Amino acid sequence: MTEHADPVTTPYRPRATLRDVAAMAGVSMKTVSRVVNGEAGVTPQKVDAVRLAVSRLDYRPNVSASALRRSSRRTAAIGTVLEDLANPFSSALLRAVEDVANEKRVLILAGSVDEDQQRERALVRAFTERRVDGLIIAPVGEDQGYLRTEMEAGTPLVFVDRQPQGLLADCVLSDNEAGARNAVHQLAEVGHRRIAYLGDLAIIPTAQQRFAGYQRGLLECGLPLDPAHVVHDLHTIDDAARATTALLRSEGAPTALFASQNLVTIGAITALQELGLEQGVALFGFDDFPLADLLKPRVSVVAQDPAAMGRAAAELLFERLDGERDRPRRILLPTTTVLRGSGEIPPGRP
Amino acid sequence: MTEHADPVTTPYRPRATLRDVAAMAGVSMKTVSRVVNGEAGVTPQKVDAVRLAVSRLDYRPNVSASALRRSSRRTAAIGTVLEDLANPFSSALLRAVEDVANEKRVLILAGSVDEDQQRERALVRAFTERRVDGLIIAPVGEDQGYLRTEMEAGTPLVFVDRQPQGLLADCVLSDNEAGARNAVHQLAEVGHRRIAYLGDLAIIPTAQQRFAGYQRGLLECGLPLDPAHVVHDLHTIDDAARATTALLRSEGAPTALFASQNLVTIGAITALQELGLEQGVALFGFDDFPLADLLKPRVSVVAQDPAAMGRAAAELLFERLDGERDRPRRILLPTTTVLRGSGEIPPGRP
DNA sequence: CTGAAAGCGCTTACAG
DNA sequence: CTGAAAGCGCTTACAG
């Protein structure tokens, strides 16, 4: 009992085990196991004795130990690998995953990758070494083939936001291209002919899709693609603000801006406000954000639904855990064009 | 090998174990264990043989199984219990915890309690049943005494945002009272004498502290506390907007508003904009929020630093895990008064 | 330097 | 209805 006592500091009181409960209740470990797991076929008398001992010892079963021995081998935990737990997109997605998992009494291990391939692999490895029952991943690496063994071992994998490469697996995506295209159509309809593209890192697949949608939109509207109006690789608010300022001060400045992502949109707004042009230049953002409708002008956006993505991904995952063995599914969620004002500003006079 | 084969669907390929690696490498399990854990004293020849087998079998050690046997009993995972993983405060805090934990190669189990005591206990129980190495908790329950056994068993506990009740443990708090008091002083300095309080659920300890700060501020500035200007129990944007509208339409309406929380501030802004009063009524919010400085007027706030809270909490926790056995510490983080414009609007003429 | 035996906390597969 | 023995995947504590 006191074998682990530390001579220097107060010893910790070791946690009670199944064996301790059995000893106190005067039954076998197997009987305690039955009671704790709610199995039928135990005398009410013994059930009471076990319950009493459990509560006296404040016994907490060791779920890891039981998972180790159980035939299902389930740990009742899933891993969620996201871009950045602090950003609104990732955190809304995570919360939706949590809500679905919670109904199944499953816990969430979560981590941020920050656009770093190494980190993606390190997190996945750490999660699989804990034998999570499944993984939801917003992939950043260029190849997810390293997950093949994991899939073959029966761990369901669902990718969100971006498609996996080098691996066939379930995924849940936003229709990035259609969303961007719609924004361009909307701006063209108001009369814009010089619509700039402000894009995130060009290596990001979703950024590529949004750029493709921008190009298609221009084409469909009979507008030329002006390379001077295309800026890639904006990853922070400051990046975007600087690029916007430069663009608007240039010869033949655009009359409308399409910002391919949250932070880029905010950077563009910052620049527009500094230049006093927020009512004079149209702006469309990809991704909605809190307070977009309290700004002046209110900000028009192509909205994704991160909560719906998280929910869909979690539901796919749990279907797999329930035995669904169909071929990989690909869920494409539509975006919503939200007209609030900034996207409807007409072109000014040249 | 094929004992678990399922006749109906493709069988999963069972994951390789230490035993499999040992067999393939032609060494004992103990030797594989040594290599995998980087222990010295193994012939380079055998190290190579083991490494080869590990990579051929794509062997992933089972961390739960090893934790079960290890004397330290560490699982290299901590639990984080927060209000709502989707809100900016919780998610910024979580991300900071993650960054500290990541350096220690420790994973995060996370969950939301949504102001629900039952959920707090259920999450804590689920985490402890997985034998997390420590817990960071933003408590909502009125009593955390149920965690005593856990503490005695040696699991470090750090509370954030709110103080634990019925339990002495480390905690990291914002100085809510001082922050609210400072806001009132600021508003009074500009000339306001009728400053309304818009508060969150009165049962929330931090709301109580902010209300106390509001009262103290009024007292110190020689202003009367007008019960008609105090509204409690606003928990959503809509609640706050409605209350603000009612307040501003009433006889002897306030000339300044103190909003005790994020969503309440946003609700107040919504109402002010609808009434066209955003430039005529002063507003101070507790808690900063993204875009506060892009609104018109820019929103003055008492800023907390959720990332600093998360970092401090995680650092406390890891100090405990490193053996620190001092008495519980209480870290009180100061707030920052950020003057942006809305808090400096002077009172209009009555 | 290496490995056989025992055991972490629990469940399985039996036998009674 | 109940329990003794074996074993999940790994590390400990030894012995050689």
XYZ file of C-alpha atoms (C1' of nucleotides) in Angstrom:
732
model
C 0.000 0.000 0.000
C 2.722 2.456 0.938
C 5.414 0.939 -1.221
C 5.555 4.014 -3.434
C 5.701 6.454 -0.521
C 8.071 9.323 -1.153
C 10.166 10.240 1.865
C 10.477 13.911 0.927
C 6.958 15.023 0.050
C 3.461 13.919 0.906
C 2.885 10.600 -0.803
C 0.071 10.401 -3.298
C -2.748 8.064 -2.484
C -2.687 5.431 -5.195
C -5.818 5.168 -7.266
C -8.134 2.258 -6.502
C -8.135 -0.595 -8.998
C -10.621 -3.299 -9.874
C -8.698 -5.573 -7.545
C -9.134 -3.135 -4.639
C -12.855 -2.919 -5.261
C -13.120 -6.699 -5.441
C -11.259 -7.081 -2.159
C -13.434 -4.536 -0.376
C -16.661 -5.987 -1.755
C -15.578 -9.573 -1.090
C -16.153 -10.730 -4.657
C -13.999 -11.648 -7.628
C -12.611 -9.137 -10.082
C -14.848 -10.598 -12.742
C -17.928 -9.760 -10.715
C -16.796 -6.193 -10.241
C -16.176 -5.985 -13.964
C -19.707 -7.185 -14.621
C -21.249 -4.606 -12.319
C -19.124 -1.738 -13.599
C -20.032 -2.601 -17.182
C -23.689 -3.073 -16.417
C -23.777 -6.728 -17.407
C -26.792 -8.704 -16.232
C -26.726 -11.787 -14.053
C -25.301 -10.617 -10.752
C -27.134 -11.028 -7.454
C -28.608 -7.719 -6.300
C -26.777 -8.297 -3.037
C -23.396 -8.417 -4.755
C -24.299 -5.516 -7.010
C -24.893 -3.428 -3.907
C -21.676 -4.546 -2.270
C -19.719 -3.631 -5.389
C -21.452 -0.287 -5.782
C -20.668 0.564 -2.195
C -17.009 -0.288 -2.605
C -16.836 1.656 -5.876
C -18.213 4.749 -4.239
C -16.109 4.410 -1.073
C -12.927 4.051 -3.056
C -14.066 6.562 -5.693
C -13.068 3.919 -8.192
C -12.531 5.058 -11.790
C -12.120 2.292 -14.318
C -9.023 2.601 -16.473
C -10.498 2.867 -19.948
C -7.131 2.420 -21.634
C -6.534 -0.847 -19.855
C -9.975 -2.121 -20.686
C -9.629 -1.085 -24.331
C -6.377 -3.022 -24.485
C -8.114 -6.227 -23.563
C -11.518 -5.739 -25.168
C -12.115 -7.506 -28.455
C -13.413 -4.297 -30.090
C -10.192 -2.573 -29.127
C -12.093 0.745 -29.178
C -10.653 3.629 -27.173
C -13.719 5.867 -27.585
C -11.510 8.734 -28.714
C -10.966 10.230 -32.138
C -8.214 12.517 -33.364
C -8.891 15.808 -35.112
C -6.098 17.458 -37.063
C -6.924 21.033 -38.052
C -5.191 24.096 -39.403
C -5.322 26.229 -36.241
C -7.577 25.578 -33.267
C -7.676 29.320 -32.622
C -9.119 30.368 -35.955
C -12.880 30.629 -36.338
C -13.064 28.145 -39.202
C -11.188 25.377 -37.405
C -12.830 26.003 -34.075
C -16.373 25.994 -35.465
C -15.561 22.773 -37.287
C -14.069 21.217 -34.162
C -17.064 22.158 -32.081
C -19.414 20.474 -34.539
C -17.277 17.343 -34.451
C -17.400 17.450 -30.677
C -21.187 17.636 -30.641
C -21.563 14.560 -32.824
C -18.868 12.668 -30.906
C -20.412 13.610 -27.608
C -23.644 11.832 -28.489
C -21.596 8.693 -29.011
C -19.688 9.275 -25.784
C -16.463 9.648 -27.717
C -13.689 12.062 -26.778
C -11.671 14.377 -29.005
C -7.923 14.689 -29.264
C -7.200 17.859 -31.217
C -4.181 19.603 -32.679
C -3.113 22.417 -35.022
C -0.814 21.948 -37.997
C -0.243 25.596 -39.027
C 0.259 24.708 -42.674
C 3.208 22.496 -41.691
C 3.490 19.036 -43.271
C 5.818 17.743 -40.565
C 3.340 18.737 -37.943
C 0.543 16.911 -39.743
C 2.526 13.700 -39.729
C 3.683 14.132 -36.156
C 0.131 14.701 -34.919
C -1.267 11.783 -36.877
C 1.477 9.567 -35.556
C 0.879 10.653 -31.973
C -2.851 10.053 -32.350
C -2.453 6.633 -33.910
C 0.039 5.654 -31.234
C -2.838 6.234 -28.820
C -4.970 4.026 -31.024
C -7.713 6.567 -31.675
C -10.812 4.985 -33.214
C -10.739 7.371 -36.166
C -9.202 10.521 -37.590
C -10.628 13.705 -39.047
C -7.932 15.568 -40.925
C -7.668 18.886 -42.721
C -4.559 17.861 -44.651
C -1.702 20.215 -45.452
C 0.845 17.739 -46.756
C 1.153 16.957 -50.457
C 0.796 13.250 -49.882
C -1.325 11.311 -47.434
C -0.114 7.913 -48.619
C 1.599 7.444 -45.287
C -1.830 6.753 -43.850
C -2.441 3.619 -45.898
C -1.343 1.189 -43.168
C -3.625 2.988 -40.773
C -6.620 2.607 -43.080
C -5.814 -1.050 -43.723
C -5.730 -1.632 -39.997
C -9.337 -0.472 -39.959
C -9.063 3.085 -38.654
C -11.622 5.231 -40.464
C -10.216 8.427 -41.940
C -12.225 11.437 -43.043
C -10.612 14.441 -44.679
C -12.147 17.880 -44.433
C -11.677 21.131 -46.300
C -9.011 19.664 -48.566
C -8.859 16.475 -50.566
C -6.292 13.837 -49.585
C -3.578 13.093 -52.126
C -2.275 9.631 -52.887
C -5.016 7.995 -50.839
C -8.641 7.169 -51.463
C -10.702 8.141 -48.461
C -13.881 9.891 -47.409
C -13.800 13.650 -47.628
C -15.982 16.681 -47.021
C -15.251 19.765 -49.073
C -16.707 23.189 -49.797
C -17.403 23.957 -53.409
C -14.625 26.517 -53.531
C -14.569 26.972 -57.265
C -18.301 27.572 -57.628
C -18.258 29.975 -54.695
C -15.494 32.103 -56.158
C -17.125 32.022 -59.564
C -20.398 33.250 -58.085
C -18.690 36.170 -56.403
C -17.141 37.247 -59.702
C -20.504 36.957 -61.463
C -22.091 39.118 -58.791
C -19.419 41.799 -59.124
C -19.631 41.715 -62.919
C -23.393 42.091 -62.759
C -23.037 45.352 -60.879
C -20.841 46.562 -63.707
C -17.286 45.830 -62.635
C -14.775 45.005 -65.351
C -11.616 45.289 -63.276
C -11.915 42.777 -60.471
C -8.748 42.017 -58.542
C -7.921 38.655 -56.976
C -6.278 38.681 -53.540
C -5.232 35.134 -52.759
C -3.791 33.044 -49.986
C -0.609 30.931 -50.430
C -0.758 29.502 -53.932
C 0.316 26.064 -52.693
C -2.950 25.671 -50.764
C -5.384 23.546 -52.773
C -8.442 25.528 -51.696
C -6.705 28.730 -52.757
C -6.053 27.155 -56.139
C -9.700 26.185 -56.490
C -10.850 29.662 -55.573
C -8.450 31.133 -58.088
C -9.775 28.711 -60.700
C -13.310 29.878 -59.888
C -12.210 33.483 -60.214
C -10.735 32.761 -63.625
C -13.790 30.872 -64.782
C -16.037 33.675 -63.570
C -14.085 36.243 -65.553
C -14.175 34.040 -68.638
C -17.910 33.452 -68.390
C -18.518 37.161 -67.984
C -16.289 38.006 -70.923
C -13.777 39.858 -68.788
C -10.035 39.775 -69.393
C -7.665 38.309 -66.809
C -5.282 41.105 -65.940
C -2.107 39.677 -64.320
C -1.536 43.040 -62.654
C -4.760 42.468 -60.746
C -3.808 39.079 -59.376
C -1.892 38.781 -56.111
C -1.081 35.422 -54.573
C 0.573 34.297 -51.343
C -1.149 36.653 -48.914
C -1.294 34.814 -45.627
C -1.765 37.499 -42.977
C -3.872 40.594 -42.443
C -0.818 42.785 -42.937
C 0.191 41.044 -46.154
C -3.277 41.633 -47.521
C -3.473 45.254 -46.391
C -0.175 46.109 -48.046
C -1.109 44.359 -51.280
C -4.487 46.080 -51.362
C -2.965 49.492 -50.831
C -0.440 48.936 -53.598
C -3.144 47.696 -55.951
C -5.458 50.638 -55.357
C -2.698 53.173 -55.796
C -1.561 51.664 -59.101
C -2.389 52.795 -62.622
C -5.650 51.264 -63.820
C -6.539 50.250 -60.281
C -9.310 47.661 -59.909
C -12.817 48.830 -59.012
C -13.628 45.620 -57.153
C -11.747 43.180 -54.961
C -12.234 39.475 -54.454
C -10.503 38.312 -51.274
C -9.999 34.571 -51.210
C -9.963 34.123 -47.471
C -10.929 35.555 -44.096
C -7.745 37.277 -43.038
C -7.208 38.580 -46.543
C -10.670 40.129 -46.499
C -9.941 41.799 -43.186
C -6.623 43.114 -44.472
C -8.389 44.510 -47.526
C -10.939 46.262 -45.323
C -8.163 47.743 -43.221
C -6.513 49.147 -46.334
C -9.783 50.428 -47.782
C -10.580 52.246 -44.552
C -7.120 53.800 -44.425
C -7.523 55.030 -47.976
C -11.075 56.164 -47.288
C -12.236 53.998 -50.170
C -14.505 51.543 -48.370
C -17.611 53.042 -49.976
C -15.949 53.470 -53.361
C -14.444 50.071 -54.106
C -16.495 46.880 -54.130
C -15.357 43.971 -51.958
C -16.310 40.331 -51.856
C -14.763 37.965 -49.347
C -14.555 34.200 -49.344
C -15.505 32.865 -45.892
C -17.903 34.585 -43.572
C -16.690 36.105 -40.311
C -18.294 37.451 -37.160
C -19.290 41.101 -37.341
C -19.185 41.169 -41.136
C -22.659 42.652 -40.910
C -21.767 45.329 -38.380
C -19.041 46.925 -40.487
C -19.764 49.840 -42.772
C -20.368 48.970 -45.467
C -21.541 45.534 -44.432
C -19.305 42.957 -46.022
C -20.614 40.664 -48.748
C -19.175 37.181 -48.644
C -19.227 33.712 -50.061
C -19.995 31.824 -46.885
C -18.780 28.352 -46.072
C -20.403 26.422 -43.261
C -17.597 25.037 -41.104
C -20.050 23.604 -38.595
C -21.828 21.692 -41.352
C -18.466 20.406 -42.567
C -17.529 19.213 -39.108
C -20.889 17.571 -38.607
C -20.772 15.831 -41.975
C -17.216 14.628 -41.379
C -18.046 13.268 -37.941
C -21.164 11.550 -39.227
C -19.209 9.891 -42.022
C -16.632 8.761 -39.507
C -19.170 7.243 -37.159
C -20.922 5.465 -40.007
C -17.601 3.842 -40.802
C -17.185 2.931 -37.157
C -20.648 1.393 -37.260
C -19.463 -0.917 -39.995
C -20.185 0.926 -43.243
C -17.732 -0.485 -45.797
C -18.793 1.206 -49.039
C -16.299 2.880 -51.285
C -14.997 6.295 -50.211
C -17.512 9.112 -50.378
C -16.893 12.700 -51.317
C -19.298 15.279 -49.946
C -19.260 18.648 -51.665
C -21.013 21.311 -49.603
C -22.358 24.328 -51.465
C -21.363 27.833 -50.458
C -23.826 30.653 -49.886
C -23.485 34.061 -51.486
C -24.391 36.639 -48.859
C -25.084 40.102 -50.264
C -24.658 42.659 -47.519
C -23.540 45.787 -49.285
C -19.825 45.844 -50.025
C -20.259 43.500 -52.981
C -22.962 45.642 -54.541
C -21.021 48.901 -54.703
C -20.987 49.905 -58.381
C -17.799 50.910 -60.158
C -16.900 54.557 -59.719
C -16.057 56.809 -62.627
C -12.509 56.288 -63.962
C -2.824 -14.394 -38.509
C -6.223 -14.631 -40.168
C -8.136 -15.578 -37.055
C -10.125 -12.342 -37.095
C -10.925 -12.495 -40.806
C -14.481 -11.448 -41.557
C -16.188 -13.655 -44.162
C -18.426 -10.861 -45.471
C -16.098 -7.895 -46.014
C -12.425 -7.408 -46.707
C -10.569 -8.318 -43.538
C -8.470 -5.632 -41.919
C -4.785 -6.260 -41.728
C -4.003 -6.450 -38.025
C -1.553 -3.901 -36.765
C 1.980 -5.102 -36.091
C 2.968 -5.517 -32.439
C 6.275 -5.573 -30.608
C 6.115 -9.348 -30.834
C 5.801 -9.233 -34.631
C 8.766 -6.909 -34.905
C 10.803 -9.154 -32.609
C 9.960 -12.207 -34.693
C 10.884 -10.516 -37.954
C 14.121 -9.100 -36.566
C 15.035 -12.342 -34.845
C 15.510 -10.777 -31.428
C 13.613 -10.705 -28.146
C 10.771 -8.295 -27.410
C 12.941 -6.633 -24.833
C 15.532 -5.759 -27.458
C 12.894 -4.238 -29.705
C 11.625 -2.260 -26.740
C 15.125 -0.946 -26.121
C 15.581 0.162 -29.710
C 12.147 1.739 -29.984
C 12.724 3.690 -26.787
C 16.214 4.731 -27.758
C 17.912 2.947 -24.864
C 21.649 2.457 -25.170
C 23.477 -0.849 -25.131
C 22.242 -2.703 -28.182
C 24.590 -3.990 -30.904
C 24.438 -1.769 -33.976
C 23.693 -4.918 -35.939
C 20.580 -5.661 -33.927
C 19.541 -2.023 -33.947
C 19.551 -2.151 -37.732
C 17.629 -5.404 -37.857
C 14.970 -3.956 -35.549
C 14.763 -0.683 -37.472
C 14.287 -2.596 -40.691
C 11.485 -4.703 -39.251
C 9.847 -1.619 -37.729
C 9.793 0.125 -41.055
C 8.697 -2.945 -43.042
C 5.806 -3.582 -40.704
C 5.098 0.146 -40.242
C 5.115 -0.625 -36.553
C 3.478 1.928 -34.234
C 4.055 1.368 -30.545
C 0.896 1.311 -28.480
C 1.441 4.222 -26.106
C -1.512 3.267 -23.923
C -0.139 -0.203 -23.359
C 3.298 1.122 -22.552
C 1.882 3.752 -20.185
C 0.010 0.991 -18.378
C 3.219 -0.801 -17.562
C 5.611 2.104 -17.147
C 6.409 3.142 -13.606
C 5.703 6.808 -14.345
C 2.274 5.827 -15.578
C 2.274 8.950 -17.777
C -0.033 8.976 -20.791
C 1.433 12.171 -22.275
C -2.052 13.617 -22.658
C -3.832 16.327 -20.698
C -7.516 17.208 -20.563
C -8.828 20.698 -21.200
C -12.353 21.551 -20.124
C -13.556 24.862 -21.537
C -16.768 26.803 -21.954
C -17.140 26.440 -25.715
C -14.387 25.388 -28.092
C -16.012 27.503 -30.797
C -15.846 30.817 -28.992
C -12.813 33.041 -29.471
C -11.937 33.168 -25.775
C -11.903 29.398 -25.290
C -10.232 28.680 -28.586
C -7.423 31.209 -28.083
C -6.863 29.750 -24.625
C -6.858 26.196 -25.961
C -4.397 27.064 -28.682
C -1.976 28.527 -26.141
C -2.267 25.386 -24.032
C -1.577 23.334 -27.127
C 1.583 25.277 -27.906
C 3.025 24.710 -24.445
C 1.964 21.045 -24.423
C 3.401 20.514 -27.868
C 6.878 21.433 -26.676
C 6.558 18.685 -24.091
C 5.192 16.268 -26.691
C 1.932 16.066 -24.815
C -1.472 15.751 -26.483
C -4.697 17.559 -25.705
C -8.113 16.099 -25.047
C -10.608 18.961 -25.207
C -14.295 19.488 -24.527
C -16.981 22.157 -24.106
C -19.238 22.473 -21.084
C -21.669 25.169 -22.275
C -22.276 26.457 -18.771
C -23.566 23.011 -17.771
C -22.400 21.514 -14.459
C -23.293 17.981 -15.470
C -21.218 18.308 -18.566
C -18.241 19.529 -16.534
C -18.371 16.443 -14.373
C -18.971 14.094 -17.269
C -15.989 15.475 -19.180
C -13.701 15.376 -16.178
C -14.754 11.809 -15.478
C -14.167 10.766 -19.065
C -10.737 12.396 -19.045
C -9.673 10.858 -15.761
C -10.886 7.442 -16.915
C -8.288 7.836 -19.658
C -5.753 8.707 -16.994
C -4.754 12.082 -18.398
C -1.596 13.440 -16.778
C -3.322 16.671 -15.791
C -6.412 18.810 -16.216
C -6.988 22.435 -17.132
C -10.522 23.434 -16.258
C -12.674 26.523 -16.699
C -15.170 25.451 -14.035
C -18.899 26.090 -14.274
C -20.099 23.974 -11.371
C -20.625 25.431 -7.921
C -18.409 22.859 -6.300
C -15.234 21.196 -7.491
C -14.821 19.073 -4.370
C -15.503 16.003 -6.473
C -11.966 16.392 -7.810
C -10.275 15.808 -4.471
C -9.553 12.106 -5.048
C -8.071 13.008 -8.392
C -5.727 15.548 -6.813
C -4.741 13.136 -4.067
C -3.886 10.556 -6.685
C -1.351 13.060 -7.975
C -3.101 14.485 -11.036
C -2.264 18.190 -11.277
C -5.265 20.454 -11.696
C -5.200 24.046 -12.915
C -8.314 26.162 -13.067
C -8.626 29.022 -15.519
C -10.942 32.008 -15.822
C -12.905 31.066 -12.720
C -11.826 30.063 -9.251
C -12.568 26.517 -8.072
C -14.970 26.174 -5.155
C -14.531 23.710 -2.340
C -11.039 22.783 -3.482
C -7.639 24.371 -3.119
C -5.830 24.265 -6.424
C -3.764 26.343 -8.814
C -5.692 28.901 -10.792
C -5.190 31.585 -13.409
C -7.668 34.449 -13.428
C -8.201 37.808 -15.073
C -8.592 40.749 -12.764
C -12.232 41.162 -13.662
C -13.127 43.598 -10.949
C -10.270 45.999 -11.646
C -10.980 45.857 -15.354
C -14.636 46.785 -14.965
C -13.765 49.485 -12.466
C -11.281 51.021 -14.910
C -13.887 51.148 -17.640
C -16.289 53.022 -15.389
C -13.546 55.464 -14.383
C -12.784 56.094 -18.032
C -16.426 56.768 -18.863
C -16.843 59.020 -15.842
C -13.762 60.987 -16.810
C -15.320 61.869 -20.137
C -18.277 63.254 -18.199
C -20.789 60.432 -18.046
C -23.025 60.238 -14.996
C -25.533 57.716 -16.258
C -23.582 54.568 -17.088
C -25.610 51.436 -17.651
C -24.442 47.907 -16.821
C -25.290 45.146 -19.293
C -24.362 41.866 -17.660
C -24.117 38.173 -18.428
C -25.892 35.516 -16.321
C -25.663 36.681 -12.719
C -24.697 33.191 -11.529
C -21.395 33.363 -13.401
C -18.616 34.315 -10.987
C -16.758 36.476 -13.507
C -19.987 38.360 -14.225
C -20.349 38.968 -10.493
C -16.809 40.281 -10.280
C -17.344 42.594 -13.216
C -20.533 43.869 -11.648
C -18.667 44.437 -8.400
C -16.061 46.431 -10.323
C -18.805 48.463 -11.960
C -20.301 49.251 -8.569
C -16.954 50.149 -7.069
C -16.164 52.389 -10.035
C -19.423 54.281 -9.618
C -18.807 54.663 -5.889
C -15.264 55.936 -6.375
C -16.470 58.438 -8.963
C -19.262 59.610 -6.725
C -21.974 58.394 -9.061
C -25.249 56.876 -7.913
C -26.140 53.264 -8.706
C -29.405 53.458 -10.621
C -31.168 50.056 -10.553
C -33.004 51.020 -13.748
C -29.630 51.087 -15.481
C -28.587 47.610 -14.449
C -29.546 44.590 -16.552
C -28.354 41.086 -15.687
C -28.684 37.683 -17.327
C -27.940 38.655 -20.926
C -26.372 35.620 -22.512
C -26.823 36.073 -26.260
C -26.409 38.817 -28.838
C -30.184 39.077 -29.194
C -30.759 39.315 -25.439
C -28.276 42.144 -25.292
C -29.660 43.964 -28.316
C -33.189 43.896 -26.938
C -32.095 45.076 -23.502
C -30.030 47.882 -25.003
C -32.894 49.088 -27.171
C -35.271 49.112 -24.207
C -32.749 50.959 -22.070
C -32.058 53.657 -24.638
C -35.738 54.269 -25.297
C -36.551 54.645 -21.606
C -36.959 57.836 -19.592
C -33.630 59.071 -18.293
C -31.772 56.787 -20.671
C -28.083 56.206 -19.932
C -25.475 58.130 -21.918
C -22.920 55.359 -21.669
C -22.995 51.577 -21.675
C -20.698 49.065 -20.037
C -21.101 45.626 -21.597
C -19.722 42.895 -19.382
C -18.904 40.405 -22.114
C -18.201 39.855 -25.786
C -21.587 38.849 -27.100
C -23.259 41.469 -24.963
C -21.029 44.133 -26.479
C -21.907 42.969 -29.965
C -25.598 42.967 -29.132
C -25.275 46.500 -27.820
C -23.551 47.606 -31.017
C -26.294 46.035 -33.093
C -28.927 47.968 -31.145
C -26.973 51.233 -31.288
C -26.622 50.922 -35.054
C -30.310 50.196 -35.480
C -31.171 53.273 -33.415
C -28.531 55.323 -35.236
C -26.976 56.116 -31.865
C -23.539 54.559 -32.258
C -21.865 57.980 -32.380
C -24.071 59.433 -29.633
C -23.851 56.900 -26.820
C -20.553 55.809 -25.299
C -19.764 52.082 -25.148
C -17.183 50.085 -23.280
C -16.959 46.332 -23.646
C -15.308 43.747 -21.436
C -13.260 41.334 -23.567
C -11.652 42.265 -26.824
C -12.886 40.794 -30.100
C -11.606 40.626 -33.661
C -12.544 43.601 -35.795
C -13.297 45.804 -32.803
C -10.980 48.318 -34.422
C -12.624 48.172 -37.831
C -16.086 49.137 -36.627
C -17.257 52.740 -36.618
C -16.766 53.999 -34.053
C -13.930 51.712 -33.099
C -14.876 49.866 -29.955
C -13.113 50.584 -26.673
C -12.657 47.538 -24.500
C -11.172 46.093 -21.374
C -9.069 43.382 -22.949
C -8.305 40.051 -21.389
C -5.510 37.943 -22.785
C -6.872 34.430 -23.226
C -3.644 33.218 -24.819
C -1.667 34.428 -21.816
C -4.129 32.658 -19.526
C -3.760 29.424 -21.424
C -0.005 29.690 -21.468
C 0.174 30.436 -17.750
C -2.180 27.587 -16.919
C -0.233 25.104 -19.024
C 3.060 26.237 -17.532
C 1.717 25.827 -14.009
C 0.480 22.380 -14.915
C 3.801 21.256 -16.342
C 5.684 22.600 -13.349
C 3.502 20.369 -11.201
C 4.200 17.463 -13.505
C 7.899 18.201 -13.126
C 7.533 17.699 -9.407
C 6.708 21.134 -8.007
C 4.852 20.498 -4.748
C 4.389 23.980 -3.311
C 1.048 25.180 -2.065
C -1.544 26.154 -4.683
C -0.767 29.314 -6.598
C -3.205 31.913 -7.829
C -2.164 33.974 -10.821
C -4.116 37.163 -11.399
C -3.568 38.556 -14.873
C -4.173 42.267 -15.364
C -6.567 43.511 -18.024
C -5.709 46.202 -20.530
C -7.909 49.211 -21.152
C -7.939 49.807 -24.902
C -9.247 53.227 -25.907
C -10.374 53.112 -29.498
C -13.149 55.672 -29.717
C -16.506 54.356 -28.522
C -15.492 54.740 -24.894
C -14.456 58.345 -25.348
C -17.731 59.646 -26.780
C -18.858 62.426 -24.416
C -22.393 62.597 -23.045
C -24.843 64.316 -25.382
C -27.103 67.099 -24.203
C -30.138 65.794 -22.258
C 24.898 -6.905 -24.378
C 20.518 -9.938 -24.205
C 16.369 -12.195 -22.983
C 12.783 -15.056 -20.030
C 9.460 -14.258 -16.581
C 6.248 -11.440 -14.268
C 2.835 -7.954 -14.179
C 0.306 -3.001 -15.339
C -5.536 -3.052 -15.064
C -8.584 -4.892 -17.258
C -11.722 -8.534 -20.253
C -12.104 -13.000 -22.551
C -13.125 -17.650 -22.699
C -14.026 -21.089 -19.836
C -15.477 -24.291 -16.236
C -18.297 -25.057 -12.499
C -24.803 -16.884 -10.914
C -19.561 -16.836 -10.045
C -14.715 -17.014 -10.416
C -9.740 -18.814 -11.730
C -6.688 -18.652 -15.512
C -4.936 -16.568 -19.538
C -3.728 -12.690 -22.215
C -4.172 -7.549 -24.553
C 0.904 -4.889 -25.756
C 4.040 -3.336 -23.463
C 7.986 -2.431 -19.506
C 10.111 -3.837 -15.156
C 13.246 -6.301 -12.534
C 16.196 -9.774 -12.969
C 19.624 -13.213 -14.247
C 23.066 -14.514 -17.244
